[in-house]
PDB file of N, CA and C in Angstrom:
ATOM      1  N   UNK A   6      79.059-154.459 -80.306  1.00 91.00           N
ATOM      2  CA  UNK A   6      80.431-154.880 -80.505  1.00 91.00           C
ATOM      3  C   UNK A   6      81.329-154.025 -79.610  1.00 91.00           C
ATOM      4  N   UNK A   7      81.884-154.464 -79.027  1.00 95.00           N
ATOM      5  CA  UNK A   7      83.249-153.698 -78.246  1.00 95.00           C
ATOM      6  C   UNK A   7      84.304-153.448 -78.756  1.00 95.00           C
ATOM      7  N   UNK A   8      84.551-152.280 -79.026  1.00 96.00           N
ATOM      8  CA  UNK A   8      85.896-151.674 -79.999  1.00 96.00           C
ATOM      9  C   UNK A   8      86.938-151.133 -78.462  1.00 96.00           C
ATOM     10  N   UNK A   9      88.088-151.754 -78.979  1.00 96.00           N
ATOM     11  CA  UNK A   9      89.297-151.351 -77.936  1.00 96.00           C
ATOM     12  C   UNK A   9      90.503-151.199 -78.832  1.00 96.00           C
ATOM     13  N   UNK A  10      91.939-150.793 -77.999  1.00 96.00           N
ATOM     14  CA  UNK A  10      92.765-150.577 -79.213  1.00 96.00           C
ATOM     15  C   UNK A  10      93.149-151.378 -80.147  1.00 96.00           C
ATOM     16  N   UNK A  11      92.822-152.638 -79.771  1.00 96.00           N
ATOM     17  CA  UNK A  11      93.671-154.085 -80.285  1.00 96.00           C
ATOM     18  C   UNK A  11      92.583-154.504 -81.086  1.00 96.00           C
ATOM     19  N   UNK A  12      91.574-154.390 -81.365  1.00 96.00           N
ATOM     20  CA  UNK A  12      90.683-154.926 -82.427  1.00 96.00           C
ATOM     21  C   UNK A  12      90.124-153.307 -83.337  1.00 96.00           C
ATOM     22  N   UNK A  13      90.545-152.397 -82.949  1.00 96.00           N
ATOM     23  CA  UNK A  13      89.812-151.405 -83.888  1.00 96.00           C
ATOM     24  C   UNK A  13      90.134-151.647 -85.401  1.00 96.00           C
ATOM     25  N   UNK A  14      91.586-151.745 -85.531  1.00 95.00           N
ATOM     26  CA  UNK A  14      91.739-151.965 -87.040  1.00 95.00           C
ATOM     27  C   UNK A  14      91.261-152.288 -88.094  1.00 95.00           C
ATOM     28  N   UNK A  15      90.677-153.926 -87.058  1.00 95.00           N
ATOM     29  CA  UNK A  15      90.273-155.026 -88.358  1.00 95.00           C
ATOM     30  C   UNK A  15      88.605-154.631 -87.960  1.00 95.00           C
ATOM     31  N   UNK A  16      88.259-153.810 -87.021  1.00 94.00           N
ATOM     32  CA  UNK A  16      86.551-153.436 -87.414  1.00 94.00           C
ATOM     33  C   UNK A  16      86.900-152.117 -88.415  1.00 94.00           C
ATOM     34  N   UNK A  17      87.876-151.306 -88.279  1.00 93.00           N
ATOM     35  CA  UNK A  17      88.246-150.082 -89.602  1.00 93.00           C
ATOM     36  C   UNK A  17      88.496-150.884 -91.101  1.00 93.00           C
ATOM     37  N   UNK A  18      88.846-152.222 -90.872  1.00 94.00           N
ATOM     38  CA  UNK A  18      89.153-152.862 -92.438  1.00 94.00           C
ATOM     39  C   UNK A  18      87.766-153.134 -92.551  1.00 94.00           C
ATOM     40  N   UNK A  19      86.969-153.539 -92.460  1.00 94.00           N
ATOM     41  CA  UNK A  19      85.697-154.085 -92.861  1.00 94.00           C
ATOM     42  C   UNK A  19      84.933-153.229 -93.572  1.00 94.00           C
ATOM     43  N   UNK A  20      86.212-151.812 -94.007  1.00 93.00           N
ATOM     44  CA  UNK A  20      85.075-150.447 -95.034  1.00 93.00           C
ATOM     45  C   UNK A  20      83.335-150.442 -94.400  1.00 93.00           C
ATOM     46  N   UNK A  21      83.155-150.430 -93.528  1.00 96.00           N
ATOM     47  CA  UNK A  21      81.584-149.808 -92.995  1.00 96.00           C
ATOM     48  C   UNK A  21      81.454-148.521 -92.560  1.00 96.00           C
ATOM     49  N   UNK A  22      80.178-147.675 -92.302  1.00 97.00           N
ATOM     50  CA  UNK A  22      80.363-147.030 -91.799  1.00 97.00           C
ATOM     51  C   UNK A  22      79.971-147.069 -90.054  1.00 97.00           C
ATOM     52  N   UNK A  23      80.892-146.248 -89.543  1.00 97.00           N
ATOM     53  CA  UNK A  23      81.120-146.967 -88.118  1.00 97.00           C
ATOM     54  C   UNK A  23      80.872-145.600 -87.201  1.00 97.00           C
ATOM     55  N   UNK A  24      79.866-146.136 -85.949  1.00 97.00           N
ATOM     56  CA  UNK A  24      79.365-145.652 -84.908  1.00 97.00           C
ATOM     57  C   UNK A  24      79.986-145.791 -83.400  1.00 97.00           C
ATOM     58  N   UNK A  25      80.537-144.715 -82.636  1.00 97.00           N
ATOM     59  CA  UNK A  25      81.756-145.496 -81.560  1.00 97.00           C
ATOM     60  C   UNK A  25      81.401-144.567 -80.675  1.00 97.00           C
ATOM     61  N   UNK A  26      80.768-145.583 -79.501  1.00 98.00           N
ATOM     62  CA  UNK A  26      79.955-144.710 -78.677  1.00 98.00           C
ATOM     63  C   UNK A  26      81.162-144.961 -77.115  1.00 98.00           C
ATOM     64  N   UNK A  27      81.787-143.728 -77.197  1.00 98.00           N
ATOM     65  CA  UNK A  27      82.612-144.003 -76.265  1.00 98.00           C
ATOM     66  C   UNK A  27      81.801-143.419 -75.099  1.00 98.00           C
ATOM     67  N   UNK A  28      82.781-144.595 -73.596  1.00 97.00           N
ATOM     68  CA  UNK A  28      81.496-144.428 -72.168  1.00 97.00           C
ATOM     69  C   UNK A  28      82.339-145.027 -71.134  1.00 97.00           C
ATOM     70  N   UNK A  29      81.667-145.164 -69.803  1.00 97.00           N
ATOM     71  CA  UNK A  29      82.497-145.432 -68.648  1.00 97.00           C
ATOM     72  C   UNK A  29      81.321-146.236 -67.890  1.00 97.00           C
ATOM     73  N   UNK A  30      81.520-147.227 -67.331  1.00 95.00           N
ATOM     74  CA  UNK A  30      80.664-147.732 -66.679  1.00 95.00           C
ATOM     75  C   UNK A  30      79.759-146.427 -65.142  1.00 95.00           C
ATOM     76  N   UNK A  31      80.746-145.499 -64.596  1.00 96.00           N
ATOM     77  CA  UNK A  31      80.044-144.821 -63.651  1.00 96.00           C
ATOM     78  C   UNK A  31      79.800-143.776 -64.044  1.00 96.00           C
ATOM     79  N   UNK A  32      79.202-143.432 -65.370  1.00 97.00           N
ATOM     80  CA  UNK A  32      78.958-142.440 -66.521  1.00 97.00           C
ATOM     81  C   UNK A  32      77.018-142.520 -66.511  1.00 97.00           C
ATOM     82  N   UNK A  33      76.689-141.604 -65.657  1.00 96.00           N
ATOM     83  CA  UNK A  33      74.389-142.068 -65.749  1.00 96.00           C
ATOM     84  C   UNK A  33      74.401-141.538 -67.386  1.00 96.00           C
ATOM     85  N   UNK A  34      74.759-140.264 -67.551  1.00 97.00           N
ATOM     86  CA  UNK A  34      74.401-140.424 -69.428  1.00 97.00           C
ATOM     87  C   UNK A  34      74.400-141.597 -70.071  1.00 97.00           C
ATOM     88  N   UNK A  35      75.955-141.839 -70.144  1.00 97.00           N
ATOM     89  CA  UNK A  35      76.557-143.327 -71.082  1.00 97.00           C
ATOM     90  C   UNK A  35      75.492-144.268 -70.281  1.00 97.00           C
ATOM     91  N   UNK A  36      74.876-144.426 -69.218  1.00 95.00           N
ATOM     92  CA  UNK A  36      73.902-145.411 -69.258  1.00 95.00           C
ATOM     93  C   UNK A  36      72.399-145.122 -69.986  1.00 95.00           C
ATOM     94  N   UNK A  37      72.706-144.166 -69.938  1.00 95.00           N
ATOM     95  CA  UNK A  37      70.944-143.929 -70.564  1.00 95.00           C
ATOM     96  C   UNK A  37      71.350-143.604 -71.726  1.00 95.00           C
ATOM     97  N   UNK A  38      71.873-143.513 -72.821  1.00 96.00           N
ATOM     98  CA  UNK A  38      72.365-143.723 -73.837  1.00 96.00           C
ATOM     99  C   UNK A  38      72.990-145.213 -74.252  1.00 96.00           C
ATOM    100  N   UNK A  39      73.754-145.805 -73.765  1.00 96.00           N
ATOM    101  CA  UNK A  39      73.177-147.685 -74.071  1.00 96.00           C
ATOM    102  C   UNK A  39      72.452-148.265 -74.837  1.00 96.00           C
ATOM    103  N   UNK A  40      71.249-148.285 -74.206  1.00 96.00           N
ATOM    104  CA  UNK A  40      69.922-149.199 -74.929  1.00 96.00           C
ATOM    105  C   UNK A  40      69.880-148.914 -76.139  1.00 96.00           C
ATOM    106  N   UNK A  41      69.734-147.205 -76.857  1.00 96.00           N
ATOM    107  CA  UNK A  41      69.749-147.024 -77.690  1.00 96.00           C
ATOM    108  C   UNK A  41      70.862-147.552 -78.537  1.00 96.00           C
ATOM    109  N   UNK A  42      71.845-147.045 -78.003  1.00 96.00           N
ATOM    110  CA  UNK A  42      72.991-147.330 -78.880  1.00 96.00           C
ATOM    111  C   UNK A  42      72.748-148.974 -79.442  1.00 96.00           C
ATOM    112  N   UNK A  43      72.175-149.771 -78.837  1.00 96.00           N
ATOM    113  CA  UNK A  43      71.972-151.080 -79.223  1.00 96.00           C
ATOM    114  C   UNK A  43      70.870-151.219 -79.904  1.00 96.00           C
ATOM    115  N   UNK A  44      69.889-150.559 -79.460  1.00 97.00           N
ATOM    116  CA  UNK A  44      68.521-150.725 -80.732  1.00 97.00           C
ATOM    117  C   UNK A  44      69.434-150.341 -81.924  1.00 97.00           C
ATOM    118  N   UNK A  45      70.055-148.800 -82.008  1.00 97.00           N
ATOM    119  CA  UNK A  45      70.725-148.611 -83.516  1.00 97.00           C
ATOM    120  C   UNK A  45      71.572-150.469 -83.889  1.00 97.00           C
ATOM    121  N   UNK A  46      71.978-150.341 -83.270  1.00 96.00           N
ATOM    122  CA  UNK A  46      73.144-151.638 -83.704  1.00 96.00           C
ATOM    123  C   UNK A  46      72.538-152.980 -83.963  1.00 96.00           C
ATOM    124  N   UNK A  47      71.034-153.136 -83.542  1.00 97.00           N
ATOM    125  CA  UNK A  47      70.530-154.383 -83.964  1.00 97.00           C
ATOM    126  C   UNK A  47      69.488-153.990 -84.924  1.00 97.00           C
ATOM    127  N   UNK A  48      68.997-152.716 -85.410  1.00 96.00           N
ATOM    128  CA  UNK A  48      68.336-151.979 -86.450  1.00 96.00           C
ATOM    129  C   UNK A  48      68.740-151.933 -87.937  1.00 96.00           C
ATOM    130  N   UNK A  49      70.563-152.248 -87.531  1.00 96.00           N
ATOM    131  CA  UNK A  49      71.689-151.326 -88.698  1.00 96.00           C
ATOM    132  C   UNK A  49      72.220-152.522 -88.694  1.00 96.00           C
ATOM    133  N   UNK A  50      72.089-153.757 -88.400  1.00 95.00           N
ATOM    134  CA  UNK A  50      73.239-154.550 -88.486  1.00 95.00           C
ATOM    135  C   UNK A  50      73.478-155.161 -89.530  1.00 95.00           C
ATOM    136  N   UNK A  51      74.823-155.442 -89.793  1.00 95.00           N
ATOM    137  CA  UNK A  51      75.267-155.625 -91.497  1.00 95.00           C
ATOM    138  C   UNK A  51      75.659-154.342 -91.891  1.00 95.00           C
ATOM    139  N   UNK A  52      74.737-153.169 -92.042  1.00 96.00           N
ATOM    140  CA  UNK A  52      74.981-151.987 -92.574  1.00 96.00           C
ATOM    141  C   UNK A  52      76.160-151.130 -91.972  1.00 96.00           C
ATOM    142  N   UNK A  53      75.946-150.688 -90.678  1.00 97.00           N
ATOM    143  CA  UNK A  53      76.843-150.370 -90.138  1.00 97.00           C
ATOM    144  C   UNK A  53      77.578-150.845 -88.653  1.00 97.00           C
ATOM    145  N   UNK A  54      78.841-150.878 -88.343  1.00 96.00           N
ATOM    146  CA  UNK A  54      79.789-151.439 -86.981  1.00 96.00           C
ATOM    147  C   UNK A  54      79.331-150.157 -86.136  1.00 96.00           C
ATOM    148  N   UNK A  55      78.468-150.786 -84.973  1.00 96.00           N
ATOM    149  CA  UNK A  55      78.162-149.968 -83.850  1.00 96.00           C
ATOM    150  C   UNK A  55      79.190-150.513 -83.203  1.00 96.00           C
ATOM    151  N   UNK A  56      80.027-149.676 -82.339  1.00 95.00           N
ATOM    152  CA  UNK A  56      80.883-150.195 -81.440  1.00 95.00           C
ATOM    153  C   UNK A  56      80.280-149.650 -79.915  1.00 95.00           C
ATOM    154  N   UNK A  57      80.890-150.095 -78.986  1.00 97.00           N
ATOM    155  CA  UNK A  57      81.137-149.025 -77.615  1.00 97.00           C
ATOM    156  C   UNK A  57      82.513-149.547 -77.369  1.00 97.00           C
ATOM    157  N   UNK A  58      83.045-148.519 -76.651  1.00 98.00           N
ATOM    158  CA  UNK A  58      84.703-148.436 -76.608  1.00 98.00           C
ATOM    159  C   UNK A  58      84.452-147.695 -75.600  1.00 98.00           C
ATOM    160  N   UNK A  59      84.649-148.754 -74.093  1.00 97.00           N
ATOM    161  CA  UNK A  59      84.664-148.664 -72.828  1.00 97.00           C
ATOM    162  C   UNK A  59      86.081-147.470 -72.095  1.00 97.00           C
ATOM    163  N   UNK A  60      86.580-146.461 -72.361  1.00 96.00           N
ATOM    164  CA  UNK A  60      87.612-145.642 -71.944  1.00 96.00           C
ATOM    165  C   UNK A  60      88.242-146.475 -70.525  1.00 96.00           C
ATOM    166  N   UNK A  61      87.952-147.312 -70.122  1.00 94.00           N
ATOM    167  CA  UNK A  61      88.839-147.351 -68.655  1.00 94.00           C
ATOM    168  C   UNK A  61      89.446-148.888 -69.247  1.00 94.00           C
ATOM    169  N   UNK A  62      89.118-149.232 -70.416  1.00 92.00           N
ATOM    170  CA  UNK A  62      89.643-150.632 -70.631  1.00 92.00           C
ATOM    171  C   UNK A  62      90.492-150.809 -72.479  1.00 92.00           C
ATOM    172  N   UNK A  63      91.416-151.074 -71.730  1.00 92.00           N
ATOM    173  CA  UNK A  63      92.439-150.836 -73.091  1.00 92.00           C
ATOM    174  C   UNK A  63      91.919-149.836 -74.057  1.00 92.00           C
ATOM    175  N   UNK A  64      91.979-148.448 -73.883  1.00 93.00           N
ATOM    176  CA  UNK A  64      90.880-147.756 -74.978  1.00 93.00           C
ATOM    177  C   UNK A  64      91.746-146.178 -74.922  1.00 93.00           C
ATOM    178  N   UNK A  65      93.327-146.458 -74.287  1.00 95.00           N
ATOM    179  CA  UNK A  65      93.616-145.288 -73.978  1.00 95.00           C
ATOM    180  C   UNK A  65      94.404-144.663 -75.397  1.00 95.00           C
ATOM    181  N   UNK A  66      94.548-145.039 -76.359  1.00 96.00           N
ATOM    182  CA  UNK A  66      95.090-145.104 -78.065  1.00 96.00           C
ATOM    183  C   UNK A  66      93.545-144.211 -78.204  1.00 96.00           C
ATOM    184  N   UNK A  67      92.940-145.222 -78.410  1.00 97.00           N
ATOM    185  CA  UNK A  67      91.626-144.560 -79.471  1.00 97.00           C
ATOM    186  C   UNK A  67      91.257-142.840 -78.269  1.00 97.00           C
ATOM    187  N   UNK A  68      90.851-143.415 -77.494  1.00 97.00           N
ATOM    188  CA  UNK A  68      90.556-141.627 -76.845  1.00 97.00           C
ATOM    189  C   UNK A  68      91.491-140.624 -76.985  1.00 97.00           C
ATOM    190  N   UNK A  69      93.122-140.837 -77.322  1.00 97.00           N
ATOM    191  CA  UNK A  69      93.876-140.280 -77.677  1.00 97.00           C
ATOM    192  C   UNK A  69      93.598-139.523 -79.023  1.00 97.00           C
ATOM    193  N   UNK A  70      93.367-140.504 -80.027  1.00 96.00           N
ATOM    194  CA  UNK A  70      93.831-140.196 -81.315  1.00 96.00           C
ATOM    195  C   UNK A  70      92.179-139.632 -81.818  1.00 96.00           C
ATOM    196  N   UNK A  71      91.144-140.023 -80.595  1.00 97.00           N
ATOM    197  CA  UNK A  71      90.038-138.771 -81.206  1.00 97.00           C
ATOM    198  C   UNK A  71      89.837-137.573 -80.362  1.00 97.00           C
ATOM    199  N   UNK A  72      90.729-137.632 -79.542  1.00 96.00           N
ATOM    200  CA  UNK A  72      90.594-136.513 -78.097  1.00 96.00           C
ATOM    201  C   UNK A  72      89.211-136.460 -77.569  1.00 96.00           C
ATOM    202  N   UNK A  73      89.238-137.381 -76.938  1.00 97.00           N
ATOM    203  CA  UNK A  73      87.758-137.660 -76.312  1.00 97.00           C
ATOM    204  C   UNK A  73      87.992-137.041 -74.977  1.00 97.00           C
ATOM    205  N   UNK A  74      87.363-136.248 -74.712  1.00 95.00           N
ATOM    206  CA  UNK A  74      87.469-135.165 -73.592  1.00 95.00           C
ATOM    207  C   UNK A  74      86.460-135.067 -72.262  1.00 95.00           C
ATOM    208  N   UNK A  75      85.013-136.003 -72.953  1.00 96.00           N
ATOM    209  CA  UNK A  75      83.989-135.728 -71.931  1.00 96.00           C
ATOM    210  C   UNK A  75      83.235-136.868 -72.837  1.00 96.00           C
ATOM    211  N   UNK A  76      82.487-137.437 -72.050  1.00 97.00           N
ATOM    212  CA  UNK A  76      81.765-138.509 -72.433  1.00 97.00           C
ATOM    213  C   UNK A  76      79.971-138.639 -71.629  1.00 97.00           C
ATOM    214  N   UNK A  77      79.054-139.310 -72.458  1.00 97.00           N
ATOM    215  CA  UNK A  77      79.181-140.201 -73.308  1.00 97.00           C
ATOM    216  C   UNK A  77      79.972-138.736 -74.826  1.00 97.00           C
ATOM    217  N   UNK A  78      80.692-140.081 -75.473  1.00 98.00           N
ATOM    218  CA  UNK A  78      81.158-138.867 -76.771  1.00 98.00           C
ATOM    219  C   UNK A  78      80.497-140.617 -77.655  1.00 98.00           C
ATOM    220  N   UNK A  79      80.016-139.646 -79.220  1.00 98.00           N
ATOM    221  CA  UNK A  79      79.444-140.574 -79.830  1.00 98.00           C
ATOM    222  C   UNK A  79      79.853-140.263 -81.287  1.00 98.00           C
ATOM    223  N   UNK A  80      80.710-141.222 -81.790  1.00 98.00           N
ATOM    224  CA  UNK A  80      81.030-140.592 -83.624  1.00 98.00           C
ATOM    225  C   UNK A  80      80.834-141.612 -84.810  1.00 98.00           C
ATOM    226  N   UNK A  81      80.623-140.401 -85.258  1.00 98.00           N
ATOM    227  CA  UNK A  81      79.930-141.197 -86.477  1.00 98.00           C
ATOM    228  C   UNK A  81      80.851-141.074 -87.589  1.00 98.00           C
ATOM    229  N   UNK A  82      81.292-142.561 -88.471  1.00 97.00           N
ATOM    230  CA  UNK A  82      82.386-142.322 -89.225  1.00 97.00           C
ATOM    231  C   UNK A  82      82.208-142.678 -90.718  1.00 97.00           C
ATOM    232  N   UNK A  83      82.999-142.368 -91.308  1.00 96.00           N
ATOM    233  CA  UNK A  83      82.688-142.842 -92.566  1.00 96.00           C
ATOM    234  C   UNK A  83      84.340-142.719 -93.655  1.00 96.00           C
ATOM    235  N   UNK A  84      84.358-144.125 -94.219  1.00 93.00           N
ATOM    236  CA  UNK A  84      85.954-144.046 -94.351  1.00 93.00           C
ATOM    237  C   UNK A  84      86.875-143.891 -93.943  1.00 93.00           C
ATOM    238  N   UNK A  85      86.655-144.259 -93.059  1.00 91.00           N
ATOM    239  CA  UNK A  85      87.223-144.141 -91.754  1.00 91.00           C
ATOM    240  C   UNK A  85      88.009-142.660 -91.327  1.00 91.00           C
ATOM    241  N   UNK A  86      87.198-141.614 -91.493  1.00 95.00           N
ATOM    242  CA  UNK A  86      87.240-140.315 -91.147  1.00 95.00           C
ATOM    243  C   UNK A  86      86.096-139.973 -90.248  1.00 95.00           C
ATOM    244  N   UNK A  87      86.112-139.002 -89.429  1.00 97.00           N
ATOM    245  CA  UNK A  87      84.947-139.021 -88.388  1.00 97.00           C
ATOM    246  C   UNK A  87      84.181-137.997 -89.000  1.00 97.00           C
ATOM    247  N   UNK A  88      82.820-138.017 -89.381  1.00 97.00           N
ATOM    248  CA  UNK A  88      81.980-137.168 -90.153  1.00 97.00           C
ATOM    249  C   UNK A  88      81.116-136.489 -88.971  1.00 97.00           C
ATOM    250  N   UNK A  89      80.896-136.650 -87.759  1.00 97.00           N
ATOM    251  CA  UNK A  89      79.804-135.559 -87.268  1.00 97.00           C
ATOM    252  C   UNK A  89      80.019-136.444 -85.819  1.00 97.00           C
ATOM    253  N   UNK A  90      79.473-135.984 -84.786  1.00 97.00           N
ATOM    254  CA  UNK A  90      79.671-136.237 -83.076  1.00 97.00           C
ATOM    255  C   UNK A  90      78.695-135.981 -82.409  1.00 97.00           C
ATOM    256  N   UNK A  91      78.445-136.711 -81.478  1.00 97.00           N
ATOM    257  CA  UNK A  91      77.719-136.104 -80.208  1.00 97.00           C
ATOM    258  C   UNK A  91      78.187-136.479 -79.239  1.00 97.00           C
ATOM    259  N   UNK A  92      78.138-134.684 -78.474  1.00 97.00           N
ATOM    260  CA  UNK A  92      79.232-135.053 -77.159  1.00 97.00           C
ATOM    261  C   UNK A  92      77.790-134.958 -76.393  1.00 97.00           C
ATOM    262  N   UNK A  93      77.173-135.963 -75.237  1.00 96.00           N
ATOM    263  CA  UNK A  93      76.648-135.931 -74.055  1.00 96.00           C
ATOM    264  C   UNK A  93      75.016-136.747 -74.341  1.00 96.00           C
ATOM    265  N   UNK A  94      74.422-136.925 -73.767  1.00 95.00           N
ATOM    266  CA  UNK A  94      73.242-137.850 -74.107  1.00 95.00           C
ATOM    267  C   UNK A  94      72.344-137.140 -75.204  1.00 95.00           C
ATOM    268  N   UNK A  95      71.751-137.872 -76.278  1.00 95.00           N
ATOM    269  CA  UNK A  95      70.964-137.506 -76.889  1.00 95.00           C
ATOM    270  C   UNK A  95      69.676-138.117 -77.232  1.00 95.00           C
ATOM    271  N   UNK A  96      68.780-137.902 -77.508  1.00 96.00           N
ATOM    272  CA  UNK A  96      67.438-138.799 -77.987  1.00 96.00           C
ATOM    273  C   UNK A  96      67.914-139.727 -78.900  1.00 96.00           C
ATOM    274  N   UNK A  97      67.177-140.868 -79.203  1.00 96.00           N
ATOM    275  CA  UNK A  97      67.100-141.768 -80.251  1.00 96.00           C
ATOM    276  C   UNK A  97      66.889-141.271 -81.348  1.00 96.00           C
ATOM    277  N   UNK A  98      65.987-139.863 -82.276  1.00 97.00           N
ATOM    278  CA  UNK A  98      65.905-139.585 -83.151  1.00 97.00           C
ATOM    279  C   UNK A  98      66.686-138.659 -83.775  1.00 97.00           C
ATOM    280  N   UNK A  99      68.007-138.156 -82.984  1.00 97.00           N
ATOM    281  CA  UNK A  99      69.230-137.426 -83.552  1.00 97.00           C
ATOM    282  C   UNK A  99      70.632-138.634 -84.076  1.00 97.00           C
ATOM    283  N   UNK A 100      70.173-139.065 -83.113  1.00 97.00           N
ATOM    284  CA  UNK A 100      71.218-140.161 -83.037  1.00 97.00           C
ATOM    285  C   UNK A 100      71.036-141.324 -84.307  1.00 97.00           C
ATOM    286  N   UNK A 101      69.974-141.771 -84.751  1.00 96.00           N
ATOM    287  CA  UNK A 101      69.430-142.520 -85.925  1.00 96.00           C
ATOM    288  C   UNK A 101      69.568-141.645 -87.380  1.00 96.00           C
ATOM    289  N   UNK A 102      69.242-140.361 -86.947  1.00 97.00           N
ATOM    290  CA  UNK A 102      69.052-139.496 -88.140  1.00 97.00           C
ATOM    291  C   UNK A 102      70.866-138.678 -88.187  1.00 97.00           C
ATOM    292  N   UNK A 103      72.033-139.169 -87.720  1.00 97.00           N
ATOM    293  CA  UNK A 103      72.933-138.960 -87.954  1.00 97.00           C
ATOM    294  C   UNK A 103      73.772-140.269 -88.277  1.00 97.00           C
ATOM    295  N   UNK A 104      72.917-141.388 -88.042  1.00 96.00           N
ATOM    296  CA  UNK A 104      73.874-142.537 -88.797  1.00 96.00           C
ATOM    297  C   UNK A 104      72.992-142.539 -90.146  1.00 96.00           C
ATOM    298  N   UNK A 105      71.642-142.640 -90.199  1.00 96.00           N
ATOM    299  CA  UNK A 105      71.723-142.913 -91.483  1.00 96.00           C
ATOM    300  C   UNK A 105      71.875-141.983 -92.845  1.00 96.00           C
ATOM    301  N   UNK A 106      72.751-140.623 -92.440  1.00 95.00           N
ATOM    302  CA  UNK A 106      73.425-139.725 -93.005  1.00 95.00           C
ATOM    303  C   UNK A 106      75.056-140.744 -93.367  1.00 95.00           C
ATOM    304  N   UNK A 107      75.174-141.365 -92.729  1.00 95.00           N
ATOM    305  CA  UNK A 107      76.324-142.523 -93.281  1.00 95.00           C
ATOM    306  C   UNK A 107      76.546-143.031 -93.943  1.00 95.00           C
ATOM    307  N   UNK A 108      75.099-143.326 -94.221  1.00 93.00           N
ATOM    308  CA  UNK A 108      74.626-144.691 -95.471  1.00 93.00           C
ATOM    309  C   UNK A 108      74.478-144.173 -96.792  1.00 93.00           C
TER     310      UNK A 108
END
């Protein structure tokens, strides 16, 4: 799912807990971090809103209001409060074993 400023809301109303893998298309981490991010999101789906929230495209609100500083940045939320992060590429088994700390 693509989270930008104009649809974050109504993916924040849907009470889930929510994954927002912010990235840049000329970002090699944020590419090798991707795939995963989508295995989680077709693994979890229903359970939790995997987003990616592209920074160079309407996304300059949300990087604001989480101070996204260096990317890939990856958060993990819950009630819509941000419960835990990863700033820069990580394996598939940190990254799984910090969303389903969500659930």
């Amino acid at each position: 799912m693509v989270i930008n400023d104009s649809n974050y809301g109504e993916a924040l109303a849907q009470n889930k807990p929510m994954v927002l893998d912010f990235w840049a298309t000329w970002c090699g981490p944020c590419r090798r971090v991707s795939p995963i991010i989508q295995e989680l999101a077709d693994q979890y789906e229903g359970q939790v809103i995997v987003g990616k929230v592209n920074i160079e495209e309407e996304a300059d609100d949300l990087v604001a209001e989480f101070g996204i500083r260096n990317i890939p940045t990856i958060l993990f939320m819950k009630d819509g409060q941000v419960v835990d992060k990863v700033v820069g590429a990580a394996p598939k088994s940190t990254l799984e074993e910090k969303l389903k700390a969500l659930l």
